[in-house]
Amino acid sequence: MTYNADERGYYGEFGGAFIPEMLYPNTEELRQNYIRIMEEPSFRKEFDQLLKDYVGRPTPLYFAERLSKKYNTKIYLKREDLCHTGAHKVNNTIGQILMAKKLGKNRIIAETGAGQHGVATATVCALMGIECVVYMGEIDIARQAPNVARMKMLGAEVRPALSGSRTLKDATNEAIRDWINNPVDTYYIIGSVVGPHPYPDMVARFQSIISEEIKWQLKEKEGRENPDYVVACVGGGSNAAGAYYHFLDNPNVGIVAVEAAGKGIDSGESAATSVLGKVGIIHGSKTLLMQTQDGQITEPYSISAGLDYPGVGPMHAHLFKSGRGEFISITDDEAMKAGLMISKLEGIIPAIESSHAFAILEHKVFNPEDIVVINLSGRGDKDLNTYINYFKL
Amino acid sequence: MNRINKKLVEGKKLLSIYFTAGYPKLGDTVKIIEDLEKNGVDLIEIGLPFSDPLADGPTIQESSTIALENGMHTELLFKQLKDIRKSVSIPLIIMGYFNPVFQYGVEAFCKRCQEIGIDGLILPDLPLDVYQNEYEHIFKKYGLINVFLITPQTSDDRIEQIDSASYGFIYMVSSASTTGAKEGFGEEQKNYFERIASLKLANPQIVGFGISNAETFNQATQSSKGAIIGSAFIKHLAKNGVDSISGFIKNIR
Ligand SMILES: Cc1ncc(COP(=O)(O)O)c(C=O)c1O
C-alpha cells in the first residue's frame, strides 16, 4: 500500500477534487503543471536557495536531553520554530509563490485562521513584490490582532470573512469565492494539506523538506536514518505531512498524529476530527470532517487557533482509516501544561499547536532505546497572550 | 419522458426561478412553489441549504444561513414536498451541495426525489468524472436529470464532454463569478453567448448568474433556451415577503 496521492489525488478513498465547474480551469492548470514545474532545475535551485538563505534551513534536529531523561527515551526536536516567521508554514508559501510566478500569476490570495499562514503568505508576497489579499474570519481578526498588524506591515490587505461562523473555514470559503471571481490572474496559496487535488499533494511535497532533513541529520547523530517514531500535531496536517513524508512507506517508523481535543472529546467543544468526524466533502476534498447528521459542517473548538479546523487533509484521513497512523487527542489543559514543561525543561516556548504534540509523552510510553522525533512546528511568541491568561503569568 | 425534457421542447424561452428552501420562513416552501407556477414560471430550482455554499455570493449564503437557523434539513424538505405533485406540474429541480446528499445516501436521496416527483438535480461540487464513475447509474435509475455547469472559462473540449454527459439542459454560468456578484452583461458575455451558440450543442442551454430583470432576461435568452433568476428573487423575498411573488414575475415578462 502507498500512502501518497495517486494521479487523481486520492489517498485510498480520500481526496479528489470536488469543486464547482468555475474552479475547474484553475485547478486543472495547476494539476497539469505542478509536478513538472517542481522538478525543473531552475525551480529547485531557487526554492532550495530561498529555504537556505531566507527561511534559515536546514532547521536543527536537536537532542532534548532533559526531556529525554524525564520520559526515559531518546527525544529529538525538529526545530521548525526557528524558521523565518516562526513556523513551518513558510516552507509551503515559498514553494507556492514560486509556483504562482511560473504560472504567470500576479495576484495572490490566501486564507488564515490564527494568522500564521497569512503572515507567511504576506511575507513571500512582499519578498516577490506581488499583490496579496488574505481572508480571515471576522472573529479571528479580533482574536489575533498582532498577526493582523504583521500582515498589514508586510503590505497585505486583510479582508474579513463575514459569512457563516466567521472563522477559518469561512475564510477558506471566501478565498475560494475570490478565486471563482478572479480565475485568470489570481493564484490561491492554500495553507495546509487540504483543498482539492493537487493542493494536498503539492503542499505535502513542499513540506517534505522536514523529513528529508530529519533523515540525514539523524544519520549524522545516530548512524541511522529512520527514527522509531515521528510525532506531529495535526490541524489540516501540513507540518505532520512534511515530518512523515519520507517515512510513510517504512513500516518500522511509527507515525503518531496528535489532534486537539479542546475541552474534551465529549464536551461539544473539540477539534478531534479522527474521533468526531465522518467521511464527507469539505473545501473540495473528500475526507473526514466534523458535521451534523445532515451534512452541515460544524464549528470546531481548540485553544490553539491553528488546530481549529473541522477537517483533516485526505492523507491523514487515509493514515487513520488504514491504521498506518496512531491518532491521539490532547485537551487544552494537557497541551498548555506540556507547553510550560518544555519551556522550563528545554528553554523553548512552543506554539500551542506544537505543545499538543509534546503532551503525548504523558500518554504513550516509549522504550528507553527508542528514537522519537517530535516536530516542533512553531514558536510560542504568537501565543503569549493565551499562555499569560491561562497561567495568570 | 421527464418533465424537464418536455418543457424544453416547448417553443418559448423558459423562465426558471431559484429559491432557498426554509427561507424566509421555514414553512414557506410549498407556497413559494405554488405561487411561482401560478405566475407562469416554467421551472423551479429548490435550494437545499448548506452551511458552506462555495459557489454562492452573499445573498444566497445569507438565505442559506437563515434557512438552517430556521431548522431546514434534508428530511424536512422531503416532508414538505411530499404532496407537491398534487398541486404543481412544472419541472422541479433540487439544487444543493454534494455533502448533504452524500450524508443522506446518494441512492436514498435519489429514490426520495423520484417518489416526490423531483425531475433533476444540480450539485455544483459533484464533478463530472466522479458523477460518471460512481453515480450516473443511480441518477438514471430514479429518472433524475443531472445538470452540469459551464462558465466562460470552460474550454470547448470540456463543454463537448459535458454536453455528451448531459440529457436535459446545460446550466450556462454567465460570468466568472459566484451567484449575485454581477448584474447586467457586457461584451465578454456577448462573445461567450455567441461562442456557445456556435458550438451547436445537443443540449439546450439555460443561462444563470447576473439575471435580475426583464432587460437581462431578454439579453440572456437571445441565443439560449432560458434564464435562471436566483439572488434577485431572494432579495425580493427578503424585502417583500412571500405575498408579492406575482409582482416580481410580472416585471420579468
Ligand atoms: C505552529 C503551527 N503548528 C501547526 C499548525 C497546524 O497546521 P498544520 O496541521 O497544517 O501543520 C499551525 C497552523 O497555523 C501552526 O501555526
XYZ file of C-alpha atoms and ligand atoms in Angstrom:
662
model
C 0.000 0.000 0.000
C 1.198 3.503 -0.720
C 0.361 6.481 1.434
C 0.902 9.114 -1.192
C -1.634 10.559 -3.583
C -2.412 8.726 -6.797
C -2.706 10.527 -10.114
C -6.262 11.679 -9.423
C -5.289 12.935 -5.979
C -6.721 10.066 -3.967
C -5.242 8.671 -0.782
C -7.204 5.427 -0.592
C -10.836 6.559 -0.626
C -9.969 10.143 0.370
C -9.039 13.212 -1.638
C -10.048 14.079 -5.193
C -11.324 17.421 -6.426
C -14.966 18.118 -5.533
C -15.136 21.571 -6.990
C -17.714 23.569 -8.896
C -17.023 23.863 -12.621
C -15.992 27.504 -12.117
C -12.811 26.273 -10.423
C -12.048 23.540 -12.913
C -9.769 25.560 -15.245
C -7.667 26.919 -12.335
C -7.133 23.623 -10.569
C -6.672 21.806 -13.863
C -3.922 24.224 -14.902
C -2.211 23.565 -11.590
C -2.758 19.820 -11.755
C -1.248 19.535 -15.194
C 1.828 21.565 -14.300
C 2.755 21.274 -10.649
C 4.976 18.216 -10.765
C 6.710 19.295 -13.945
C 7.402 22.761 -12.510
C 8.602 21.393 -9.168
C 11.050 19.141 -10.976
C 12.511 21.889 -13.167
C 16.138 22.515 -12.125
C 15.610 26.292 -12.102
C 12.648 25.918 -9.746
C 14.539 23.531 -7.447
C 17.501 25.861 -7.344
C 15.506 28.933 -6.404
C 13.416 27.015 -3.869
C 16.476 25.492 -2.164
C 18.304 28.807 -2.161
C 15.411 30.660 -0.535
C 14.888 27.929 2.042
C 18.545 28.212 2.962
C 19.191 31.958 2.876
C 15.744 33.365 3.643
C 13.964 30.776 5.776
C 17.110 29.594 7.576
C 17.136 25.929 6.642
C 18.187 23.336 7.491
C 16.491 23.707 10.837
C 18.342 21.873 13.620
C 17.464 18.400 14.812
C 18.051 18.925 18.498
C 18.581 16.162 21.061
C 16.418 17.184 24.034
C 18.454 15.735 26.849
C 16.461 16.799 29.882
C 13.160 15.896 28.231
C 14.585 12.507 27.229
C 15.685 11.858 30.781
C 12.281 12.750 32.195
C 10.482 10.296 29.895
C 13.274 7.722 29.775
C 13.598 7.598 25.991
C 15.568 9.420 23.271
C 13.737 12.511 22.076
C 14.809 14.754 19.205
C 13.068 18.001 18.362
C 12.824 19.118 14.740
C 13.138 22.866 15.139
C 10.619 24.296 12.660
C 10.048 27.016 15.245
C 13.338 28.515 14.067
C 12.062 29.104 10.529
C 11.633 32.719 9.451
C 8.142 33.873 10.574
C 8.176 31.310 13.368
C 6.638 28.160 11.936
C 6.819 25.545 9.200
C 4.143 27.380 7.205
C 6.744 29.365 5.244
C 8.207 26.218 3.600
C 4.931 25.923 1.736
C 4.416 29.605 0.920
C 7.929 29.877 -0.561
C 7.152 26.905 -2.783
C 3.750 28.173 -3.835
C 4.826 31.748 -4.573
C 7.436 30.332 -6.952
C 4.728 28.140 -8.476
C 2.484 31.196 -8.929
C 5.300 33.039 -10.671
C 5.978 30.125 -13.015
C 2.283 30.087 -13.912
C 2.405 33.803 -14.664
C 0.006 34.904 -11.919
C 0.212 38.401 -10.494
C -2.226 38.387 -7.591
C -2.156 36.131 -4.530
C -4.995 35.183 -2.208
C -4.839 33.104 0.959
C -6.944 32.128 3.950
C -5.766 32.225 7.528
C -7.081 31.247 10.941
C -4.643 32.315 13.622
C -2.755 34.365 11.085
C 0.382 32.188 10.786
C -0.262 31.161 7.221
C -1.454 34.687 6.437
C 1.809 36.114 7.744
C 3.851 33.504 5.858
C 1.963 34.362 2.653
C 2.225 38.128 3.145
C 5.941 37.625 3.750
C 6.660 35.849 0.474
C 4.441 38.300 -1.425
C 6.498 41.159 -0.007
C 9.640 39.269 -0.976
C 8.437 38.923 -4.565
C 6.595 42.235 -4.829
C 3.240 40.617 -5.607
C -0.207 41.891 -4.539
C -1.606 39.892 -1.617
C -5.121 39.568 -0.178
C -5.606 37.459 2.955
C -9.075 36.345 4.065
C -9.543 35.984 7.804
C -12.696 35.369 9.811
C -14.048 38.470 11.493
C -13.839 36.744 14.876
C -10.215 35.682 14.309
C -9.267 39.223 13.287
C -10.377 40.369 16.704
C -8.597 37.468 18.490
C -5.287 37.692 16.617
C -4.561 41.413 16.411
C -0.721 41.142 16.335
C -0.739 38.886 13.268
C -3.218 41.187 11.532
C -0.790 44.052 12.161
C 2.111 41.937 10.807
C 0.270 41.205 7.593
C -0.530 44.889 7.148
C 3.099 45.872 7.754
C 4.085 43.369 5.096
C 1.806 45.114 2.628
C -1.057 42.620 2.503
C -4.719 43.518 2.534
C -6.603 41.614 5.241
C -10.243 41.072 4.281
C -12.707 39.957 6.943
C -14.779 36.846 6.213
C -18.248 37.836 7.358
C -20.140 34.692 6.400
C -21.081 31.611 8.419
C -19.197 31.241 11.683
C -16.619 33.897 10.670
C -13.562 31.726 11.417
C -11.051 29.632 9.422
C -13.485 27.525 7.432
C -15.327 30.652 6.314
C -12.094 32.439 5.462
C -11.317 29.426 3.244
C -14.755 29.696 1.615
C -14.148 33.388 0.923
C -10.731 32.717 -0.608
C -12.277 30.079 -2.873
C -15.042 32.535 -3.865
C -12.427 35.152 -4.666
C -10.717 32.600 -6.908
C -14.012 31.873 -8.674
C -14.413 35.611 -9.324
C -10.786 36.076 -10.455
C -9.949 32.945 -12.405
C -7.248 34.245 -14.718
C -4.667 36.387 -12.915
C -5.019 35.071 -9.347
C -3.261 32.213 -7.583
C -4.623 30.731 -4.345
C -1.956 29.767 -1.781
C -3.642 27.213 0.482
C -2.090 26.903 3.943
C -2.284 23.197 4.637
C -2.612 19.767 3.011
C -6.302 20.409 2.397
C -8.468 21.537 -0.525
C -8.948 19.980 -3.949
C -6.275 17.941 -5.724
C -3.461 18.850 -6.408
C -3.168 21.014 -3.285
C -2.788 18.296 -0.618
C -0.068 16.551 -2.601
C 1.694 19.760 -3.619
C 1.759 21.173 -0.081
C 2.972 17.818 1.284
C 5.811 17.839 -1.246
C 6.858 21.356 -0.254
C 6.752 20.439 3.427
C 8.589 17.145 2.847
C 11.861 19.037 3.303
C 11.230 18.444 7.038
C 11.582 14.656 6.859
C 14.267 14.899 4.178
C 16.423 16.785 6.672
C 15.479 14.543 9.595
C 16.863 11.586 7.636
C 20.371 12.903 7.081
C 20.517 14.682 10.433
C 19.617 11.507 12.287
C 22.139 9.569 10.236
C 24.809 12.028 11.392
C 23.793 11.835 15.025
C 22.674 8.241 15.468
C 24.126 6.431 12.481
C 20.672 5.597 11.152
C 18.199 7.421 9.000
C 14.962 6.207 10.483
C 13.591 7.052 13.909
C 11.249 4.668 15.703
C 8.523 7.291 15.911
C 7.681 10.627 14.316
C 5.200 12.737 16.272
C 3.383 15.824 14.960
C 0.253 17.834 15.648
C -2.474 17.846 13.009
C -4.679 20.819 12.202
C -5.091 20.498 8.464
C -1.965 18.379 8.633
C 0.837 20.141 6.753
C 3.605 20.031 9.346
C 2.698 16.405 10.024
C 2.663 15.537 6.313
C 6.126 17.067 5.971
C 7.502 15.272 9.012
C 6.081 11.875 7.970
C 6.617 12.139 4.223
C 9.819 10.127 3.725
C 8.903 7.600 6.416
C 5.383 6.747 5.271
C 6.334 3.633 3.337
C 8.634 2.298 6.048
C 6.512 0.277 8.483
C 9.310 0.354 11.081
C 8.741 4.057 11.646
C 5.740 4.704 13.884
C 3.552 7.608 12.777
C 1.887 9.483 15.644
C -0.697 12.169 14.826
C -1.880 14.476 17.586
C -5.243 16.214 17.366
C -6.812 18.856 19.565
C -9.487 17.504 21.899
C -10.317 21.035 23.045
C -12.309 20.841 26.274
C -12.675 17.078 25.832
C -13.919 14.726 23.158
C -17.461 14.620 24.532
C -17.651 18.266 25.552
C -19.096 19.543 22.284
C -16.062 21.824 22.083
C -13.382 19.853 20.311
C -11.425 19.624 17.082
C -10.516 15.923 17.190
C -11.625 15.109 13.659
C -10.495 11.473 13.589
C -12.726 10.698 16.575
C -15.658 13.007 15.854
C -15.604 13.240 12.063
C -17.328 11.278 9.331
C -16.468 10.949 5.649
C -17.691 13.903 3.634
C -16.694 16.796 1.414
C -15.042 19.956 2.703
C -13.307 22.620 0.645
C -13.200 20.395 -2.400
C -11.775 17.284 -0.763
C -13.328 14.012 0.344
C -12.030 13.440 3.827
C -13.009 13.108 7.479
C -14.823 16.143 8.781
C -16.954 17.237 11.677
C -20.545 17.672 10.598
C -24.149 17.283 11.659
C -26.096 14.174 10.745
C -27.462 16.232 7.872
C -24.072 17.018 6.392
C -23.777 20.611 7.576
C -20.194 21.398 8.563
C -19.857 22.229 12.255
C -17.593 24.645 14.054
C -14.694 23.033 15.921
C -13.013 24.351 19.029
C -9.449 24.325 20.307
C -7.480 26.742 22.455
C -4.973 26.601 19.617
C -6.240 28.532 16.603
C -4.028 26.537 14.213
C -5.728 23.253 15.128
C -9.228 24.716 14.987
C -10.284 23.205 11.635
C -13.310 20.904 11.146
C -11.489 18.553 8.762
C -8.098 16.940 8.205
C -6.191 16.565 4.963
C -7.039 13.446 2.941
C -3.586 11.966 3.598
C -4.324 11.928 7.316
C -7.829 10.546 6.852
C -6.163 7.679 4.992
C -3.438 7.204 7.631
C -6.189 6.990 10.234
C -8.521 4.709 8.323
C -5.757 2.333 7.232
C -4.288 2.145 10.725
C -0.879 3.346 9.496
C -1.021 6.303 11.856
C -1.728 6.271 15.567
C -4.080 9.156 16.413
C -4.093 10.665 19.893
C -6.234 13.598 21.080
C -4.959 16.075 23.626
C -7.078 18.524 25.616
C -6.419 22.247 26.028
C -5.249 21.688 29.592
C -2.830 18.906 28.696
C -1.358 20.962 25.862
C -0.922 24.074 27.990
C 0.855 22.079 30.721
C 3.135 20.483 28.158
C 3.964 23.918 26.726
C 5.026 25.133 30.140
C 7.020 21.958 30.753
C 9.023 22.332 27.514
C 9.682 25.979 28.327
C 11.118 25.085 31.727
C 12.961 21.897 30.743
C 14.434 22.927 27.404
C 14.279 26.716 27.292
C 11.948 26.652 24.298
C 8.473 28.201 24.347
C 6.470 26.207 21.795
C 3.445 27.276 19.773
C 0.345 25.843 21.436
C -0.219 23.706 18.327
C 3.173 22.060 18.915
C 2.507 21.777 22.642
C -0.194 19.264 21.746
C 2.483 17.018 20.241
C 4.573 17.149 23.433
C 1.596 16.281 25.612
C 1.507 12.730 24.265
C 4.585 11.971 26.364
C 2.168 11.705 29.279
C 0.004 9.219 27.356
C 2.329 6.987 25.415
C 5.233 5.069 26.904
C 8.331 4.648 24.741
C 11.232 2.245 25.269
C 14.495 3.688 26.609
C 16.303 2.867 23.351
C 13.555 4.274 21.083
C 14.360 7.311 18.988
C 11.372 9.646 18.962
C 11.330 12.727 16.727
C 8.795 15.375 17.720
C 8.073 18.056 15.141
C 8.244 21.416 16.899
C 6.112 23.139 14.263
C 6.284 26.675 15.613
C 7.333 29.009 18.371
C 5.106 30.400 21.082
C 5.546 34.141 20.590
C 2.178 34.439 18.885
C 0.555 32.588 21.809
C 1.978 34.603 24.638
C -1.355 36.201 25.458
C -3.048 32.834 25.658
C -0.278 31.493 27.914
C -0.488 34.649 30.074
C -4.248 34.356 30.519
C -4.142 30.624 31.124
C -1.361 30.595 33.714
C -2.126 34.087 35.122
C 1.525 34.982 34.436
C -40.458 11.485 -20.636
C -39.062 13.611 -17.870
C -40.942 16.886 -17.233
C -37.730 18.820 -17.908
C -37.330 17.326 -21.387
C -40.997 18.050 -22.143
C -40.626 21.624 -21.038
C -37.510 22.093 -23.133
C -39.306 21.302 -26.376
C -41.978 23.933 -25.794
C -41.474 26.729 -28.279
C -40.748 29.547 -25.855
C -37.998 30.996 -23.726
C -38.048 29.476 -20.265
C -38.023 31.378 -17.006
C -36.534 29.454 -14.109
C -36.536 30.688 -10.533
C -34.205 29.614 -7.717
C -35.151 29.960 -4.067
C -33.688 28.614 -0.848
C -35.953 26.163 0.975
C -36.750 27.296 4.510
C -36.348 30.976 3.696
C -37.664 33.488 4.642
C -39.760 31.216 6.899
C -39.340 27.506 7.450
C -42.830 26.722 6.153
C -42.780 28.871 3.001
C -41.551 26.173 0.609
C -44.852 24.931 -0.817
C -46.460 28.361 -1.048
C -43.483 29.746 -2.982
C -43.539 26.848 -5.443
C -47.308 27.114 -5.999
C -47.191 30.886 -6.475
C -44.313 30.644 -8.930
C -46.239 28.162 -11.056
C -49.430 30.245 -10.911
C -47.489 33.217 -12.202
C -46.209 31.393 -15.229
C -42.719 30.326 -14.172
C -41.532 27.371 -16.266
C -39.113 25.610 -13.977
C -38.134 25.852 -10.309
C -34.858 25.194 -8.544
C -35.402 24.389 -4.905
C -32.252 25.190 -2.951
C -31.312 22.708 -0.248
C -29.389 24.979 2.128
C -25.767 24.183 3.023
C -23.509 25.629 5.702
C -20.633 26.296 3.277
C -22.009 27.243 -0.143
C -18.756 27.812 -2.057
C -20.231 28.910 -5.363
C -22.654 31.419 -3.874
C -22.370 35.104 -3.172
C -23.610 36.896 -0.032
C -27.340 36.933 -0.874
C -27.775 33.184 -1.258
C -25.284 32.477 1.554
C -27.314 34.613 3.900
C -30.581 32.951 2.868
C -28.971 29.532 3.472
C -27.730 30.520 6.908
C -31.191 31.768 7.880
C -32.897 28.697 6.414
C -30.627 26.439 8.506
C -31.263 28.547 11.596
C -34.978 28.220 10.871
C -34.469 24.459 11.102
C -34.422 23.349 7.470
C -32.854 19.958 6.794
C -32.998 17.318 4.087
C -35.667 15.083 5.579
C -37.870 18.068 6.429
C -37.644 19.355 2.857
C -38.754 15.967 1.581
C -41.667 16.001 4.041
C -42.717 19.484 2.911
C -42.630 18.365 -0.723
C -44.424 15.074 -0.140
C -47.703 16.122 -1.824
C -46.308 18.763 -4.169
C -47.326 16.853 -7.288
C -50.995 17.153 -6.285
C -50.842 20.878 -6.934
C -47.816 21.586 -9.131
C -46.969 20.229 -12.580
C -43.946 22.235 -13.822
C -40.471 20.661 -13.552
C -38.818 20.821 -10.132
C -35.080 20.581 -9.584
C -33.240 20.346 -6.275
C -30.088 22.422 -6.202
C -27.589 21.964 -3.418
C -24.079 20.938 -2.481
C -22.904 17.372 -2.537
C -22.145 16.756 1.152
C -25.753 16.793 2.441
C -26.734 14.429 -0.394
C -23.751 12.187 0.359
C -24.701 12.024 4.050
C -28.315 11.183 3.240
C -27.009 8.470 0.946
C -26.956 9.199 -2.777
C -29.259 6.313 -3.656
C -31.701 7.027 -0.814
C -31.746 10.692 -1.824
C -32.453 9.919 -5.472
C -35.160 7.445 -4.514
C -36.966 10.047 -2.388
C -36.704 12.533 -5.219
C -38.383 10.111 -7.582
C -41.160 9.304 -5.083
C -41.908 13.008 -4.670
C -41.703 13.841 -8.344
C -38.458 15.780 -8.469
C -37.117 15.843 -12.017
C -33.481 16.749 -11.690
C -30.535 17.736 -9.527
C -27.931 20.476 -9.699
C -24.967 19.736 -7.449
C -22.221 22.171 -8.459
C -19.472 20.462 -6.458
C -20.153 16.964 -7.771
C -17.592 16.872 -10.582
C -18.195 15.283 -13.960
C -15.724 12.404 -13.528
C -16.986 11.378 -10.083
C -20.576 11.569 -11.315
C -19.792 9.358 -14.292
C -17.701 6.844 -12.366
C -19.908 6.466 -9.323
C -23.362 7.981 -9.559
C -24.695 8.267 -13.096
C -26.381 4.860 -12.979
C -28.173 5.789 -9.762
C -29.446 9.114 -11.102
C -30.721 7.345 -14.206
C -32.309 4.523 -12.270
C -34.514 7.069 -10.492
C -35.261 9.122 -13.581
C -33.305 12.171 -12.476
C -31.628 14.572 -14.849
C -28.250 15.827 -13.654
C -27.480 19.370 -14.735
C -23.863 20.446 -15.297
C -22.468 23.953 -15.253
C -20.230 25.635 -17.803
C -18.561 29.049 -17.497
C -16.831 31.494 -19.868
C -13.551 29.795 -18.880
C -14.701 26.292 -19.814
C -12.822 25.057 -22.865
C -14.657 23.865 -25.975
C -13.337 20.344 -25.381
C -14.682 20.253 -21.901
C -18.021 21.710 -22.997
C -18.354 18.919 -25.533
C -17.586 16.360 -22.837
C -20.242 17.929 -20.612
C -22.708 18.055 -23.482
C -22.344 14.372 -24.142
C -22.817 13.546 -20.442
C -25.981 15.694 -20.269
C -29.517 14.599 -21.094
C -31.531 17.678 -20.171
C -30.016 21.128 -20.341
C -26.696 22.798 -19.620
C -26.531 25.463 -16.949
C -24.576 28.258 -18.534
C -22.981 30.444 -15.867
C -22.897 33.917 -17.416
C -19.622 35.180 -15.991
C -16.659 34.048 -13.919
C -18.321 34.688 -10.599
C -20.229 33.456 -7.609
C -24.000 33.972 -7.629
C -25.302 37.516 -7.359
C -21.867 39.043 -7.906
C -22.543 40.981 -11.089
C -25.616 42.429 -12.696
C -26.019 43.006 -16.370
C -23.976 41.764 -19.290
C -21.100 43.276 -21.238
C -19.040 42.493 -24.286
C -17.488 39.402 -22.651
C -20.917 37.815 -22.127
C -21.996 38.621 -25.656
C -18.944 36.857 -27.096
C -19.415 33.939 -24.748
C -23.116 33.557 -25.624
C -22.223 33.599 -29.305
C -19.374 31.119 -28.878
C -21.662 28.656 -27.135
C -24.431 29.101 -29.688
C -21.941 28.354 -32.462
C -20.967 25.031 -30.871
C -24.425 23.652 -31.751
C -24.651 21.549 -28.624
C -27.057 18.655 -28.323
C -28.485 20.013 -25.071
C -30.227 23.377 -24.818
C -28.643 25.937 -22.503
C -30.217 27.909 -19.717
C -28.261 30.944 -18.541
C -27.821 31.747 -14.869
C -25.980 34.313 -12.688
C -26.442 38.049 -13.169
C -30.081 37.994 -14.313
C -32.391 40.234 -12.316
C -34.959 41.917 -14.559
C -36.662 41.969 -17.973
C -33.643 43.501 -19.697
C -31.112 40.928 -18.520
C -33.639 38.136 -19.057
C -34.083 39.166 -22.681
C -30.344 39.541 -23.271
C -29.614 36.152 -21.766
C -32.290 34.335 -23.743
C -31.432 35.800 -27.128
C -29.300 32.825 -28.049
C -30.233 30.407 -25.255
C -33.330 28.475 -24.268
C -33.979 30.232 -20.990
C -32.650 32.007 -17.955
C -32.481 31.448 -14.210
C -33.034 34.105 -11.578
C -31.771 33.462 -8.051
C -30.264 36.232 -5.954
C -32.660 38.897 -7.268
C -35.631 36.757 -6.262
C -34.150 36.080 -2.812
C -33.649 39.818 -2.348
C -37.246 40.382 -3.365
C -38.454 37.833 -0.803
C -36.281 39.433 1.874
C -37.881 42.816 1.240
C -41.449 41.947 0.338
C -42.065 38.510 1.833
C -43.909 35.725 0.028
C -47.124 37.626 -0.749
C -45.853 39.627 -3.693
C -44.390 36.958 -5.962
C -46.667 37.874 -8.871
C -45.315 41.426 -8.922
C -41.762 40.163 -9.225
C -42.532 37.763 -12.065
C -44.639 40.335 -13.992
C -41.629 42.635 -14.031
C -39.590 39.957 -15.813
C -42.025 39.114 -18.600
C 2.862 26.371 14.684
C 1.757 25.671 13.968
N 1.685 24.335 14.025
C 0.697 23.658 13.409
C -0.300 24.307 12.728
C -1.391 23.487 12.136
O -1.360 23.397 10.757
P -0.900 22.050 10.044
O -1.685 20.938 10.646
O -1.245 22.288 8.616
O 0.538 21.867 10.249
C -0.277 25.710 12.627
C -1.317 26.449 11.899
O -1.477 27.655 11.959
C 0.779 26.405 13.273
O 0.857 27.748 13.215
